[in-house]
C-alpha cells in the first residue's frame, strides 16, 4: 500500500512538472537538424520555397534545415512519409494545398488522412495562375474571350499540366460557372503545356507568371486574367476572375505541415519564424521574381483557408470528372 501511494505521489509530481518540461522543450527547439520533406522534384515551387525559407531558418536557429525531395504520386509519397513521422517538430512537409484540397477528392483512398494526420504550421506563399491565350486568338480582354468562346461553342480547347491539376480544375470550374463549351487537352506538366500554347497547338492555358511573361513580352501570347481572389502585383492591370465570378480563387498556396501530435508550442514557434523570414527584403524580392506572393500566415488561419479550398476543389473535381484511380 505504501509503495502504491509513493508511486501515486510520483505520478502527480510528474504531471505537475510536465508543462514546465514541455515549455522548456519548445523553448530550446531546435537542438538538432530539421528535415523538410518536399513531395516533388528539385526545382519546382515547393522545393524552391523550402530552400529559400530553409536557408534563413538555418541562420536564425543555428541548426541545419535539410530539404529532402521525395517525388512521386502527385506529392502523396512525401505526405505519407511526414504523416507517419515522429511528431516532434523535426520532420515537416513543404507542399501545396493539393495535399488537403485536391488529392482527397481525386483518389478513393490515400495512405494518409489529410485532416487527421497532417497539421498546418504556416501558409508560406501563394503563386497565382494567369489565363493566357495564343496571339492569334481574337480577344484582348477576359470578357472578349468569354464572348468569343460563347459565340463559337466547342471550337476552343485548353491545355493543362495534367488531369486533376490546379490548371485543369481551375478551367473546368470557370467553364462550368460561365457555361462555356471547351475541350481539355492534358499535358505532362507546364513544361509541355506552355510550349504548346506558344506554338499554337492549344489556344489557351493557365500557368504561372514566370513561364508566361517572356512569350507575353515577345507578343506570342496574351495574358488576360489571374485566378487569385484579388489582382496580382505582377500584373495589376489584369482583372481577377473573381471580379466576374465572385469567390473564384484557385491560386495554389504553399506551406509547412507537421505530423499530428506535434507540440503546439513548437508549431507556433516555427510558424512565427517563417512569417518573419518571408518578409525579409531579399527573400520577398526573390519570391516575387518567381511569381510568388510571400505570406507568412499562421497555421490556424491556413486551416480555415484549406477548408474553403477543399469546398471549391471538390466541386471542381466533380465538374471535371477527374479521377486518379
PDB file of C-alpha atoms in Angstrom, residues 55-218:
ATOM      1  CA  UNK A  55      18.429  28.902 -45.583  1.00  0.00           C
ATOM      2  CA  UNK A  56      17.156  31.758 -43.427  1.00  0.00           C
ATOM      3  CA  UNK A  57      15.841  29.451 -40.706  1.00  0.00           C
ATOM      4  CA  UNK A  58      19.223  27.710 -40.569  1.00  0.00           C
ATOM      5  CA  UNK A  59      20.884  31.073 -39.978  1.00  0.00           C
ATOM      6  CA  UNK A  60      18.293  32.036 -37.364  1.00  0.00           C
ATOM      7  CA  UNK A  61      18.237  28.736 -35.489  1.00  0.00           C
ATOM      8  CA  UNK A  62      21.882  27.744 -35.763  1.00  0.00           C
ATOM      9  CA  UNK A  63      20.701  24.323 -36.930  1.00  0.00           C
ATOM     10  CA  UNK A  64      20.573  22.838 -40.392  1.00  0.00           C
ATOM     11  CA  UNK A  65      17.271  22.961 -42.247  1.00  0.00           C
ATOM     12  CA  UNK A  66      17.614  19.935 -44.551  1.00  0.00           C
ATOM     13  CA  UNK A  67      15.394  19.684 -47.643  1.00  0.00           C
ATOM     14  CA  UNK A  68      14.706  16.114 -48.759  1.00  0.00           C
ATOM     15  CA  UNK A  69      12.911  15.541 -52.076  1.00  0.00           C
ATOM     16  CA  UNK A  70      10.529  12.573 -52.212  1.00  0.00           C
ATOM     17  CA  UNK A  71       8.785  12.991 -55.592  1.00  0.00           C
ATOM     18  CA  UNK A  72       6.064  10.647 -56.743  1.00  0.00           C
ATOM     19  CA  UNK A  73       2.321  10.077 -56.953  1.00  0.00           C
ATOM     20  CA  UNK A  74       1.394  13.783 -57.115  1.00  0.00           C
ATOM     21  CA  UNK A  75       3.085  14.527 -53.790  1.00  0.00           C
ATOM     22  CA  UNK A  76       1.464  11.616 -51.964  1.00  0.00           C
ATOM     23  CA  UNK A  77       4.748   9.849 -51.137  1.00  0.00           C
ATOM     24  CA  UNK A  78       6.129  12.880 -49.329  1.00  0.00           C
ATOM     25  CA  UNK A  79       2.875  13.499 -47.474  1.00  0.00           C
ATOM     26  CA  UNK A  80       2.708   9.878 -46.323  1.00  0.00           C
ATOM     27  CA  UNK A  81       6.289   9.954 -45.073  1.00  0.00           C
ATOM     28  CA  UNK A  82       5.657  13.017 -42.906  1.00  0.00           C
ATOM     29  CA  UNK A  83       2.242  11.815 -41.732  1.00  0.00           C
ATOM     30  CA  UNK A  84       3.943   8.727 -40.273  1.00  0.00           C
ATOM     31  CA  UNK A  85       6.979  10.568 -38.860  1.00  0.00           C
ATOM     32  CA  UNK A  86       7.621  11.208 -35.161  1.00  0.00           C
ATOM     33  CA  UNK A  87       5.548  14.240 -34.046  1.00  0.00           C
ATOM     34  CA  UNK A  88       8.449  16.154 -32.540  1.00  0.00           C
ATOM     35  CA  UNK A  89       8.843  19.060 -34.965  1.00  0.00           C
ATOM     36  CA  UNK A  90      11.964  17.652 -36.597  1.00  0.00           C
ATOM     37  CA  UNK A  91      10.185  16.343 -39.703  1.00  0.00           C
ATOM     38  CA  UNK A  92       7.999  18.781 -41.649  1.00  0.00           C
ATOM     39  CA  UNK A  93       6.326  18.793 -45.046  1.00  0.00           C
ATOM     40  CA  UNK A  94       6.556  21.619 -47.568  1.00  0.00           C
ATOM     41  CA  UNK A  95       3.829  21.241 -50.154  1.00  0.00           C
ATOM     42  CA  UNK A  96       0.975  22.978 -51.917  1.00  0.00           C
ATOM     43  CA  UNK A  97      -2.686  22.938 -50.979  1.00  0.00           C
ATOM     44  CA  UNK A  98      -3.364  19.918 -53.197  1.00  0.00           C
ATOM     45  CA  UNK A  99      -2.438  17.663 -50.258  1.00  0.00           C
ATOM     46  CA  UNK A 100      -5.622  18.714 -48.452  1.00  0.00           C
ATOM     47  CA  UNK A 101      -7.784  20.341 -51.122  1.00  0.00           C
ATOM     48  CA  UNK A 102      -7.378  18.202 -54.263  1.00  0.00           C
ATOM     49  CA  UNK A 103      -5.920  14.734 -53.659  1.00  0.00           C
ATOM     50  CA  UNK A 104      -8.604  13.598 -51.170  1.00  0.00           C
ATOM     51  CA  UNK A 105     -11.210  14.121 -53.922  1.00  0.00           C
ATOM     52  CA  UNK A 106      -9.175  12.633 -56.789  1.00  0.00           C
ATOM     53  CA  UNK A 107      -8.283   9.386 -55.025  1.00  0.00           C
ATOM     54  CA  UNK A 108     -10.750   6.999 -53.431  1.00  0.00           C
ATOM     55  CA  UNK A 109      -8.092   6.057 -50.878  1.00  0.00           C
ATOM     56  CA  UNK A 110      -4.941   7.784 -49.659  1.00  0.00           C
ATOM     57  CA  UNK A 111      -2.216   6.431 -47.335  1.00  0.00           C
ATOM     58  CA  UNK A 112      -2.853   9.382 -45.021  1.00  0.00           C
ATOM     59  CA  UNK A 113      -5.865  11.295 -43.731  1.00  0.00           C
ATOM     60  CA  UNK A 114      -5.378  14.947 -44.653  1.00  0.00           C
ATOM     61  CA  UNK A 115      -7.421  16.350 -41.773  1.00  0.00           C
ATOM     62  CA  UNK A 116      -6.247  13.900 -39.128  1.00  0.00           C
ATOM     63  CA  UNK A 117      -2.576  13.198 -39.903  1.00  0.00           C
ATOM     64  CA  UNK A 118      -1.099  16.477 -41.173  1.00  0.00           C
ATOM     65  CA  UNK A 119      -1.483  19.753 -39.259  1.00  0.00           C
ATOM     66  CA  UNK A 120      -0.936  23.162 -40.959  1.00  0.00           C
ATOM     67  CA  UNK A 121       2.016  25.056 -39.465  1.00  0.00           C
ATOM     68  CA  UNK A 122       2.472  28.036 -41.790  1.00  0.00           C
ATOM     69  CA  UNK A 123       0.941  29.273 -45.028  1.00  0.00           C
ATOM     70  CA  UNK A 124       4.159  30.493 -46.573  1.00  0.00           C
ATOM     71  CA  UNK A 125       3.314  31.738 -50.063  1.00  0.00           C
ATOM     72  CA  UNK A 126       0.818  31.930 -52.896  1.00  0.00           C
ATOM     73  CA  UNK A 127       1.535  31.628 -56.630  1.00  0.00           C
ATOM     74  CA  UNK A 128      -1.420  32.782 -58.767  1.00  0.00           C
ATOM     75  CA  UNK A 129      -2.001  31.352 -62.215  1.00  0.00           C
ATOM     76  CA  UNK A 130      -2.646  33.535 -65.239  1.00  0.00           C
ATOM     77  CA  UNK A 131      -5.033  32.815 -68.069  1.00  0.00           C
ATOM     78  CA  UNK A 132      -3.113  33.174 -71.313  1.00  0.00           C
ATOM     79  CA  UNK A 133      -4.187  32.851 -74.941  1.00  0.00           C
ATOM     80  CA  UNK A 134      -2.222  32.493 -78.156  1.00  0.00           C
ATOM     81  CA  UNK A 135      -1.664  35.737 -80.047  1.00  0.00           C
ATOM     82  CA  UNK A 136      -3.923  34.511 -82.872  1.00  0.00           C
ATOM     83  CA  UNK A 137      -6.960  34.436 -80.573  1.00  0.00           C
ATOM     84  CA  UNK A 138      -9.135  37.452 -81.408  1.00  0.00           C
ATOM     85  CA  UNK A 139      -9.641  38.588 -77.834  1.00  0.00           C
ATOM     86  CA  UNK A 140      -7.638  41.161 -75.930  1.00  0.00           C
ATOM     87  CA  UNK A 141      -9.557  41.063 -72.665  1.00  0.00           C
ATOM     88  CA  UNK A 142     -11.063  38.386 -70.441  1.00  0.00           C
ATOM     89  CA  UNK A 143     -14.599  39.495 -71.281  1.00  0.00           C
ATOM     90  CA  UNK A 144     -13.832  39.424 -75.020  1.00  0.00           C
ATOM     91  CA  UNK A 145     -12.527  35.874 -74.668  1.00  0.00           C
ATOM     92  CA  UNK A 146     -15.694  34.739 -72.877  1.00  0.00           C
ATOM     93  CA  UNK A 147     -17.854  36.296 -75.594  1.00  0.00           C
ATOM     94  CA  UNK A 148     -15.729  34.643 -78.304  1.00  0.00           C
ATOM     95  CA  UNK A 149     -15.989  31.179 -76.739  1.00  0.00           C
ATOM     96  CA  UNK A 150     -19.753  31.543 -76.324  1.00  0.00           C
ATOM     97  CA  UNK A 151     -20.102  32.667 -79.944  1.00  0.00           C
ATOM     98  CA  UNK A 152     -18.242  29.575 -81.171  1.00  0.00           C
ATOM     99  CA  UNK A 153     -19.158  26.768 -78.731  1.00  0.00           C
ATOM    100  CA  UNK A 154     -16.970  23.678 -78.897  1.00  0.00           C
ATOM    101  CA  UNK A 155     -14.287  25.331 -81.035  1.00  0.00           C
ATOM    102  CA  UNK A 156     -11.884  26.196 -78.199  1.00  0.00           C
ATOM    103  CA  UNK A 157      -9.623  23.883 -76.239  1.00  0.00           C
ATOM    104  CA  UNK A 158      -7.257  24.488 -73.342  1.00  0.00           C
ATOM    105  CA  UNK A 159      -4.051  22.863 -72.226  1.00  0.00           C
ATOM    106  CA  UNK A 160      -3.202  21.888 -68.661  1.00  0.00           C
ATOM    107  CA  UNK A 161      -0.345  20.340 -66.740  1.00  0.00           C
ATOM    108  CA  UNK A 162      -2.334  17.125 -66.316  1.00  0.00           C
ATOM    109  CA  UNK A 163      -5.674  15.630 -65.321  1.00  0.00           C
ATOM    110  CA  UNK A 164      -6.631  16.770 -61.835  1.00  0.00           C
ATOM    111  CA  UNK A 165      -4.017  19.523 -61.736  1.00  0.00           C
ATOM    112  CA  UNK A 166      -4.902  23.009 -60.492  1.00  0.00           C
ATOM    113  CA  UNK A 167      -4.548  24.220 -64.092  1.00  0.00           C
ATOM    114  CA  UNK A 168      -7.173  21.688 -65.204  1.00  0.00           C
ATOM    115  CA  UNK A 169      -9.623  22.125 -62.321  1.00  0.00           C
ATOM    116  CA  UNK A 170      -9.421  25.911 -62.479  1.00  0.00           C
ATOM    117  CA  UNK A 171     -10.513  25.998 -66.117  1.00  0.00           C
ATOM    118  CA  UNK A 172     -13.145  23.297 -65.590  1.00  0.00           C
ATOM    119  CA  UNK A 173     -14.716  25.363 -62.799  1.00  0.00           C
ATOM    120  CA  UNK A 174     -14.502  28.542 -64.889  1.00  0.00           C
ATOM    121  CA  UNK A 175     -16.153  26.862 -67.877  1.00  0.00           C
ATOM    122  CA  UNK A 176     -18.957  25.427 -65.756  1.00  0.00           C
ATOM    123  CA  UNK A 177     -19.546  28.745 -63.999  1.00  0.00           C
ATOM    124  CA  UNK A 178     -19.920  30.663 -67.273  1.00  0.00           C
ATOM    125  CA  UNK A 179     -21.485  27.850 -69.312  1.00  0.00           C
ATOM    126  CA  UNK A 180     -18.556  27.600 -71.723  1.00  0.00           C
ATOM    127  CA  UNK A 181     -18.031  24.625 -74.038  1.00  0.00           C
ATOM    128  CA  UNK A 182     -14.282  23.948 -74.148  1.00  0.00           C
ATOM    129  CA  UNK A 183     -12.157  20.813 -74.604  1.00  0.00           C
ATOM    130  CA  UNK A 184      -9.446  19.754 -72.172  1.00  0.00           C
ATOM    131  CA  UNK A 185      -6.033  18.771 -73.568  1.00  0.00           C
ATOM    132  CA  UNK A 186      -3.847  17.391 -70.749  1.00  0.00           C
ATOM    133  CA  UNK A 187      -0.051  17.524 -70.956  1.00  0.00           C
ATOM    134  CA  UNK A 188       2.684  16.200 -68.698  1.00  0.00           C
ATOM    135  CA  UNK A 189       3.420  19.392 -66.811  1.00  0.00           C
ATOM    136  CA  UNK A 190       3.733  23.053 -67.730  1.00  0.00           C
ATOM    137  CA  UNK A 191       6.989  22.186 -69.476  1.00  0.00           C
ATOM    138  CA  UNK A 192       4.750  20.824 -72.246  1.00  0.00           C
ATOM    139  CA  UNK A 193       1.535  22.838 -71.956  1.00  0.00           C
ATOM    140  CA  UNK A 194       3.119  26.291 -72.172  1.00  0.00           C
ATOM    141  CA  UNK A 195       5.224  25.474 -75.272  1.00  0.00           C
ATOM    142  CA  UNK A 196       2.051  24.043 -76.822  1.00  0.00           C
ATOM    143  CA  UNK A 197       0.345  27.393 -76.185  1.00  0.00           C
ATOM    144  CA  UNK A 198       3.254  29.415 -77.562  1.00  0.00           C
ATOM    145  CA  UNK A 199       3.401  27.147 -80.604  1.00  0.00           C
ATOM    146  CA  UNK A 200      -0.326  27.472 -81.242  1.00  0.00           C
ATOM    147  CA  UNK A 201      -1.226  23.813 -80.593  1.00  0.00           C
ATOM    148  CA  UNK A 202      -3.745  24.942 -77.958  1.00  0.00           C
ATOM    149  CA  UNK A 203      -5.345  28.403 -77.784  1.00  0.00           C
ATOM    150  CA  UNK A 204      -5.284  28.893 -74.002  1.00  0.00           C
ATOM    151  CA  UNK A 205      -3.810  27.697 -70.709  1.00  0.00           C
ATOM    152  CA  UNK A 206      -3.483  28.658 -67.075  1.00  0.00           C
ATOM    153  CA  UNK A 207       0.093  28.861 -65.837  1.00  0.00           C
ATOM    154  CA  UNK A 208       2.449  30.761 -63.537  1.00  0.00           C
ATOM    155  CA  UNK A 209       3.776  34.191 -64.394  1.00  0.00           C
ATOM    156  CA  UNK A 210       7.455  33.211 -64.869  1.00  0.00           C
ATOM    157  CA  UNK A 211       6.598  30.687 -67.612  1.00  0.00           C
ATOM    158  CA  UNK A 212       4.326  33.145 -69.431  1.00  0.00           C
ATOM    159  CA  UNK A 213       5.959  36.546 -69.041  1.00  0.00           C
ATOM    160  CA  UNK A 214       8.700  36.006 -71.645  1.00  0.00           C
ATOM    161  CA  UNK A 215       6.404  34.909 -74.508  1.00  0.00           C
ATOM    162  CA  UNK A 216       3.916  37.621 -73.491  1.00  0.00           C
ATOM    163  CA  UNK A 217       6.570  40.346 -73.790  1.00  0.00           C
ATOM    164  CA  UNK A 218       7.505  38.955 -77.207  1.00  0.00           C
TER     165      UNK A 218
END
